[in-house]
Coordinates of N, CA and C in Angstrom, one line a residue:
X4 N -26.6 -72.8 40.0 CA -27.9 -72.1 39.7 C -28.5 -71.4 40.9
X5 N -28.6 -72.1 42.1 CA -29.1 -71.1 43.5 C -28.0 -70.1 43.5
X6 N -26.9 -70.5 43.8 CA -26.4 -69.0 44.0 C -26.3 -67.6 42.3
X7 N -26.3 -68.4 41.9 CA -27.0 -66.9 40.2 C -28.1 -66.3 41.1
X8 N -29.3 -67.4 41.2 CA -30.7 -67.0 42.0 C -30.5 -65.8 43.2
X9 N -29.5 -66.3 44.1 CA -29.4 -65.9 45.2 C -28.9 -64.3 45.3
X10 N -27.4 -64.1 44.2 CA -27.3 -63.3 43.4 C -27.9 -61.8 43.2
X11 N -29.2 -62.7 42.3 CA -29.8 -61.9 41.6 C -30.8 -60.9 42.8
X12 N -31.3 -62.4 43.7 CA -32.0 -61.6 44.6 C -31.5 -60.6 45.2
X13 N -30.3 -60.6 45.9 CA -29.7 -59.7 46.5 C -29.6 -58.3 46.0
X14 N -29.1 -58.5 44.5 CA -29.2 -57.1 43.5 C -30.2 -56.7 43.6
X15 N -31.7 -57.6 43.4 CA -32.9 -56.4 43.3 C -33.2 -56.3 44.7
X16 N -32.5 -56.4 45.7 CA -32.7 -55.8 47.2 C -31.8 -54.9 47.2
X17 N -30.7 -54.8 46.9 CA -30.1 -53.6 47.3 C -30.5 -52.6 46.2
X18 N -31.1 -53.2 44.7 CA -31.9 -52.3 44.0 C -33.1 -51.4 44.7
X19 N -33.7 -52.3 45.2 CA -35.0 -51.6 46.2 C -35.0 -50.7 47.1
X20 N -33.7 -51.3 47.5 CA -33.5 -50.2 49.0 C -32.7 -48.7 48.2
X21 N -32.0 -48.6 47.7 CA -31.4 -47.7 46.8 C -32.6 -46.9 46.2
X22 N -33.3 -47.6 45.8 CA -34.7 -46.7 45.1 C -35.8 -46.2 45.9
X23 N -35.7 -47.1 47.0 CA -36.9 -46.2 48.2 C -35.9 -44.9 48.8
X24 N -35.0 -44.6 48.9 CA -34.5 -44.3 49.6 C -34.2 -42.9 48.6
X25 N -33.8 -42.9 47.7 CA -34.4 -41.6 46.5 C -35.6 -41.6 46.1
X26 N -36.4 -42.2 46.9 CA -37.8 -41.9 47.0 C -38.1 -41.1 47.9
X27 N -37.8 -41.5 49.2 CA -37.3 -40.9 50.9 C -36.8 -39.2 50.5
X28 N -35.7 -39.1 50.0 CA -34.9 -38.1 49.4 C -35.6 -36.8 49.0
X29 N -36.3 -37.5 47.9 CA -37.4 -37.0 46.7 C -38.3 -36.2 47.9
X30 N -39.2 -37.2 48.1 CA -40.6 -36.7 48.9 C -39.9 -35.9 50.3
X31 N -38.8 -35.5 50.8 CA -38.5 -34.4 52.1 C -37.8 -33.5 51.1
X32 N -37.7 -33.7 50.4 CA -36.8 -32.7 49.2 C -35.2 -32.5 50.3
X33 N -34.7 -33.7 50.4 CA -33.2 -33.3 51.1 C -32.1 -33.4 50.1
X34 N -31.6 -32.4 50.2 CA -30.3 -32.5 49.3 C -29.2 -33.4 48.9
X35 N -29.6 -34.3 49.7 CA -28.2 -35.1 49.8 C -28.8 -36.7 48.9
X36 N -28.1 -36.7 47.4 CA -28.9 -38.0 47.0 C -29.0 -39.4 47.5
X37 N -30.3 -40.1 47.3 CA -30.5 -41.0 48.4 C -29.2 -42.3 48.2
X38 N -28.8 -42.5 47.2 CA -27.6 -43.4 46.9 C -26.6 -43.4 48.0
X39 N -26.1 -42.2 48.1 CA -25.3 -41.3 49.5 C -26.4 -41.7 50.5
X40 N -26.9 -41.5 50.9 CA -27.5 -41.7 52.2 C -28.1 -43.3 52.5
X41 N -28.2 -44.3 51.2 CA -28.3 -45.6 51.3 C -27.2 -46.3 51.7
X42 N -26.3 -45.7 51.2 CA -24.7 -46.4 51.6 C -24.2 -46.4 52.9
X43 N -24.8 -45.0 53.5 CA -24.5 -44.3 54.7 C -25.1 -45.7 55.8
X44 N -26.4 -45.6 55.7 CA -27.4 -46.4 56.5 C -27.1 -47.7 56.1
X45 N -26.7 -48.6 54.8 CA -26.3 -49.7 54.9 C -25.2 -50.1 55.6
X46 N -24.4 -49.0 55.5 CA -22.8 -49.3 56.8 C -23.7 -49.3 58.1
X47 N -24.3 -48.4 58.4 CA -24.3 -48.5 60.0 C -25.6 -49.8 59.9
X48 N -26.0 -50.1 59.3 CA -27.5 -51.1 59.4 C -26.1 -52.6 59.1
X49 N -25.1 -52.8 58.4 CA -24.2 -54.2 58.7 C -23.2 -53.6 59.9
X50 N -23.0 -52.8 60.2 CA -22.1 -52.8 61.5 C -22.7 -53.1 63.3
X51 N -24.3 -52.3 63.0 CA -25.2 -53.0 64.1 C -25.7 -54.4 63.6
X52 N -25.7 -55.1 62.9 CA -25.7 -56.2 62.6 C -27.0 -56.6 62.2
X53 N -28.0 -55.5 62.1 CA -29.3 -55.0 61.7 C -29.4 -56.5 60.5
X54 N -28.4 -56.4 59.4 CA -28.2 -56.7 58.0 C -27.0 -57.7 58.2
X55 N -27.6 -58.5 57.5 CA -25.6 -59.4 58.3 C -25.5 -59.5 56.3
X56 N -23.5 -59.4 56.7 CA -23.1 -59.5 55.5 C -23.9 -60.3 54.4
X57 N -24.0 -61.8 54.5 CA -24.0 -62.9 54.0 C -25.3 -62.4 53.3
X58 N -26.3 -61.5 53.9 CA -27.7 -61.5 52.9 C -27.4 -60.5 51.7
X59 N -26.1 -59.4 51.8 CA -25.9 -59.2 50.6 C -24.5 -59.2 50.2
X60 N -24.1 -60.4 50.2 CA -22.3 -60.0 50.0 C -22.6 -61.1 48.3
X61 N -23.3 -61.8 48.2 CA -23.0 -62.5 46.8 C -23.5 -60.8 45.6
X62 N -24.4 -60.5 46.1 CA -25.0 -59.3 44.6 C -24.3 -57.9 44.9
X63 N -23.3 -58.0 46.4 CA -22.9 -56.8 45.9 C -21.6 -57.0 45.7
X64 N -21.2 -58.5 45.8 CA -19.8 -58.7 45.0 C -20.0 -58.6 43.3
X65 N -20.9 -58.9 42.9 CA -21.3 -59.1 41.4 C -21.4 -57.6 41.2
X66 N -21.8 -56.9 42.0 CA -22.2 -55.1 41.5 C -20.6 -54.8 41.2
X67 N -19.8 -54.9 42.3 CA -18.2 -54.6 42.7 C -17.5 -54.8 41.5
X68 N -17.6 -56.1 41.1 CA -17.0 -56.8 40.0 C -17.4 -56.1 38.5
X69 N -18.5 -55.7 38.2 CA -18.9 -55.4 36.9 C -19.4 -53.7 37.1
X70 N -18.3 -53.2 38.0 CA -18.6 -51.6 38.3 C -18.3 -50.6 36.8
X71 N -17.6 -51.2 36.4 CA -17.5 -50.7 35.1 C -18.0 -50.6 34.0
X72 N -19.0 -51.7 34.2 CA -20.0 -51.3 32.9 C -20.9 -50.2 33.3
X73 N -21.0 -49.4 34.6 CA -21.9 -48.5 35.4 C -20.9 -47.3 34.6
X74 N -19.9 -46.9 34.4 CA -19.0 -45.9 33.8 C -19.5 -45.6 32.2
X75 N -19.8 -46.6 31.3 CA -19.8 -47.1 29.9 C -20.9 -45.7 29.8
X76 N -22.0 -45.4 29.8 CA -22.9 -44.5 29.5 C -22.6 -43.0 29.7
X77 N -21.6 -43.0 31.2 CA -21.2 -41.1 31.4 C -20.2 -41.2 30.1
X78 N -19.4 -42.0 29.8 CA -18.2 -42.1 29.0 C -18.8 -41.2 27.8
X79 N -19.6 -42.3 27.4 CA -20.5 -42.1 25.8 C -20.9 -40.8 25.9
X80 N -21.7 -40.6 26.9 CA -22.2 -39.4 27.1 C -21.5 -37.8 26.7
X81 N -20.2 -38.4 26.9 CA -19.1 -37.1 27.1 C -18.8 -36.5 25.8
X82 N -19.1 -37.7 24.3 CA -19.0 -37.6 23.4 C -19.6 -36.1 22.8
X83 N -20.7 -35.9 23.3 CA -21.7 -35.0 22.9 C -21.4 -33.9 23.3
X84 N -20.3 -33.3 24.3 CA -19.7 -32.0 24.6 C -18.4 -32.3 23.8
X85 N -18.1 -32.6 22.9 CA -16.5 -32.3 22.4 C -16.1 -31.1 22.3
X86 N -17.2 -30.1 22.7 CA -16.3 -28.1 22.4 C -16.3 -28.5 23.7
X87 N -16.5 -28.8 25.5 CA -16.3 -28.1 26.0 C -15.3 -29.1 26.8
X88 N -14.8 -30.2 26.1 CA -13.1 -30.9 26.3 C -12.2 -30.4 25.6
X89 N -12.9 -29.5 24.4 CA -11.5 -29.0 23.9 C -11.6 -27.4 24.5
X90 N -12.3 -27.2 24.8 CA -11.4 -25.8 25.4 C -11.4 -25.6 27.1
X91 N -11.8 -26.5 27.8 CA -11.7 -27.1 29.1 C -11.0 -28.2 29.5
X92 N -10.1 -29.1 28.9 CA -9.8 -30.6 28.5 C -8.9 -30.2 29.6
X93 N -7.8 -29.6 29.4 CA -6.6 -29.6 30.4 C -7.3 -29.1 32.0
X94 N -8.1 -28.3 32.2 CA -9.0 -28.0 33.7 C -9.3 -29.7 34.1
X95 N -10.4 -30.1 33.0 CA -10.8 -30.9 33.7 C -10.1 -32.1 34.0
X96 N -8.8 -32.4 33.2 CA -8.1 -33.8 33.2 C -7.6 -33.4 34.8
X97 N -6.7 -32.3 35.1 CA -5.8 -31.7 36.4 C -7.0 -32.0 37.3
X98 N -8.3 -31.7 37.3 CA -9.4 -32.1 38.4 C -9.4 -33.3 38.4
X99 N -9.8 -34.2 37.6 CA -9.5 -35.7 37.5 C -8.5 -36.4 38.3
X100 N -7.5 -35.8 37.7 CA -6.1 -36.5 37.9 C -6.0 -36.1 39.7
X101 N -6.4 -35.2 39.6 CA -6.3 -34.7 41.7 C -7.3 -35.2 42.5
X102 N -8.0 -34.8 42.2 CA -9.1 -35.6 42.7 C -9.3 -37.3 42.9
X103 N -8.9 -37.8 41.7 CA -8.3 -39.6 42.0 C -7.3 -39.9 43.0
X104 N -6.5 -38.7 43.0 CA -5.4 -39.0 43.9 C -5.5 -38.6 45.3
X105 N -6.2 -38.0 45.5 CA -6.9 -37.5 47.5 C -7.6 -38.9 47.0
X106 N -8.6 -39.1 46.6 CA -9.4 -40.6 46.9 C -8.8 -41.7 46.9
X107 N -7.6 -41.8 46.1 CA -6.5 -43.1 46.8 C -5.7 -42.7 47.6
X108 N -5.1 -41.7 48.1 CA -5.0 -41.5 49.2 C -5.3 -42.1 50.1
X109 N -6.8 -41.2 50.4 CA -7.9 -40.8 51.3 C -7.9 -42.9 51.7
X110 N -8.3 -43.2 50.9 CA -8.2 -44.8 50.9 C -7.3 -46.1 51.4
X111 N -6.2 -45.2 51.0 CA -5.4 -45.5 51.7 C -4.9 -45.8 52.9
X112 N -5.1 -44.3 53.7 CA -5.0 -44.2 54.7 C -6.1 -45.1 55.9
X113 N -6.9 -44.3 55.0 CA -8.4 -45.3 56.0 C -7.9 -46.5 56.2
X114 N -7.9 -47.5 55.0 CA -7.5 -48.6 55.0 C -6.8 -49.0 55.9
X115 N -5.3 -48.2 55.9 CA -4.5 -48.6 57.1 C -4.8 -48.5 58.8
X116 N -5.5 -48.0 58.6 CA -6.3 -47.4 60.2 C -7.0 -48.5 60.3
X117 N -8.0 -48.8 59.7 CA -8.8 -50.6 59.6 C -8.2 -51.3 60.2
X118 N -7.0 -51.5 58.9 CA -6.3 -52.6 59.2 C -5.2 -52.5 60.8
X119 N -5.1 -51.2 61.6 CA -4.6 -51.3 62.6 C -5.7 -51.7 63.5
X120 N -6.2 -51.6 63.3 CA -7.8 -51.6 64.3 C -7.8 -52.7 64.3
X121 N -8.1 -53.9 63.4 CA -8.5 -55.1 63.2 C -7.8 -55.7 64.1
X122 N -5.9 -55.7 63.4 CA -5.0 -56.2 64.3 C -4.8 -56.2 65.5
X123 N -5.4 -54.6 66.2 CA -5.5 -54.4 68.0 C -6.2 -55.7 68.2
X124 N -7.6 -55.5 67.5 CA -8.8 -56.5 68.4 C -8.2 -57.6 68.5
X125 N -7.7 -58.5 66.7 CA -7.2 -59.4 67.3 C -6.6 -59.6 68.1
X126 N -5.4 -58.9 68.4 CA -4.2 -59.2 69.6 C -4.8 -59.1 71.3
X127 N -6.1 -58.7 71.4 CA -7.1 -58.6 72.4 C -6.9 -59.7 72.4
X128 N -8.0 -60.5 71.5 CA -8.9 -61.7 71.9 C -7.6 -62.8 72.0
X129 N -6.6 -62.4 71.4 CA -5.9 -63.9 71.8 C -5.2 -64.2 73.2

């Protein structure tokens, strides 16, 4: 039951911070949406250790986990253009389909850089 609680709190914090922050956005009128710029500043705010994992690692493993129900509404949504998947459908699927694939890529690669990184430090400290 504390950790549901614990959870939950964490979601309406990273809710909060996510919503001041397109508030931030909003009121300088900057182009770049504040969601993008909350993710930006939460990396560098847990890497200076500003934020330590543990105060949001339970609610944004639960966000992580149920990212999918976050898809369910653009889906539905798409329903309501059916002229412009049928005479756009093959553009946009090739955008799709390329674009998924630079971002697993792209992911990829990073990852492996991480993960060489990691392994230097370790082989430091031992």
């Amino acid at each position: 039951m504390l950790k549901i609680l614990k959870g939950c709190l964490q979601v309406l914090a990273l809710f909060l911070f996510a919503d001041a922050l397109n508030a931030l956005t909003t009121a300088l009128n900057i182009k770049i949406p504040g969601s993008i710029i909350g993710l930006i500043l939460l990396f560098i705010l847990l890497q200076t250790k500003v934020v330590k994992l543990s105060w949001i690692e339970t609610g944004g493993s639960f966000l992580l986990a149920e990212l999918l129900l976050f898809f369910i509404p653009s889906a539905v949504g798409m329903m309501q253009y059916q002229h412009l998947l049928m005479d756009n459908g093959l553009k946009i699927l090739v955008i799709i389909i390329s674009s998924s694939l630079i971002v697993m890529i792209g992911s990829g690669l990073l990852a492996e850089q991480i993960g060489k990184l990691v392994k230097r430090k370790e082989e430091k400290q031992v």
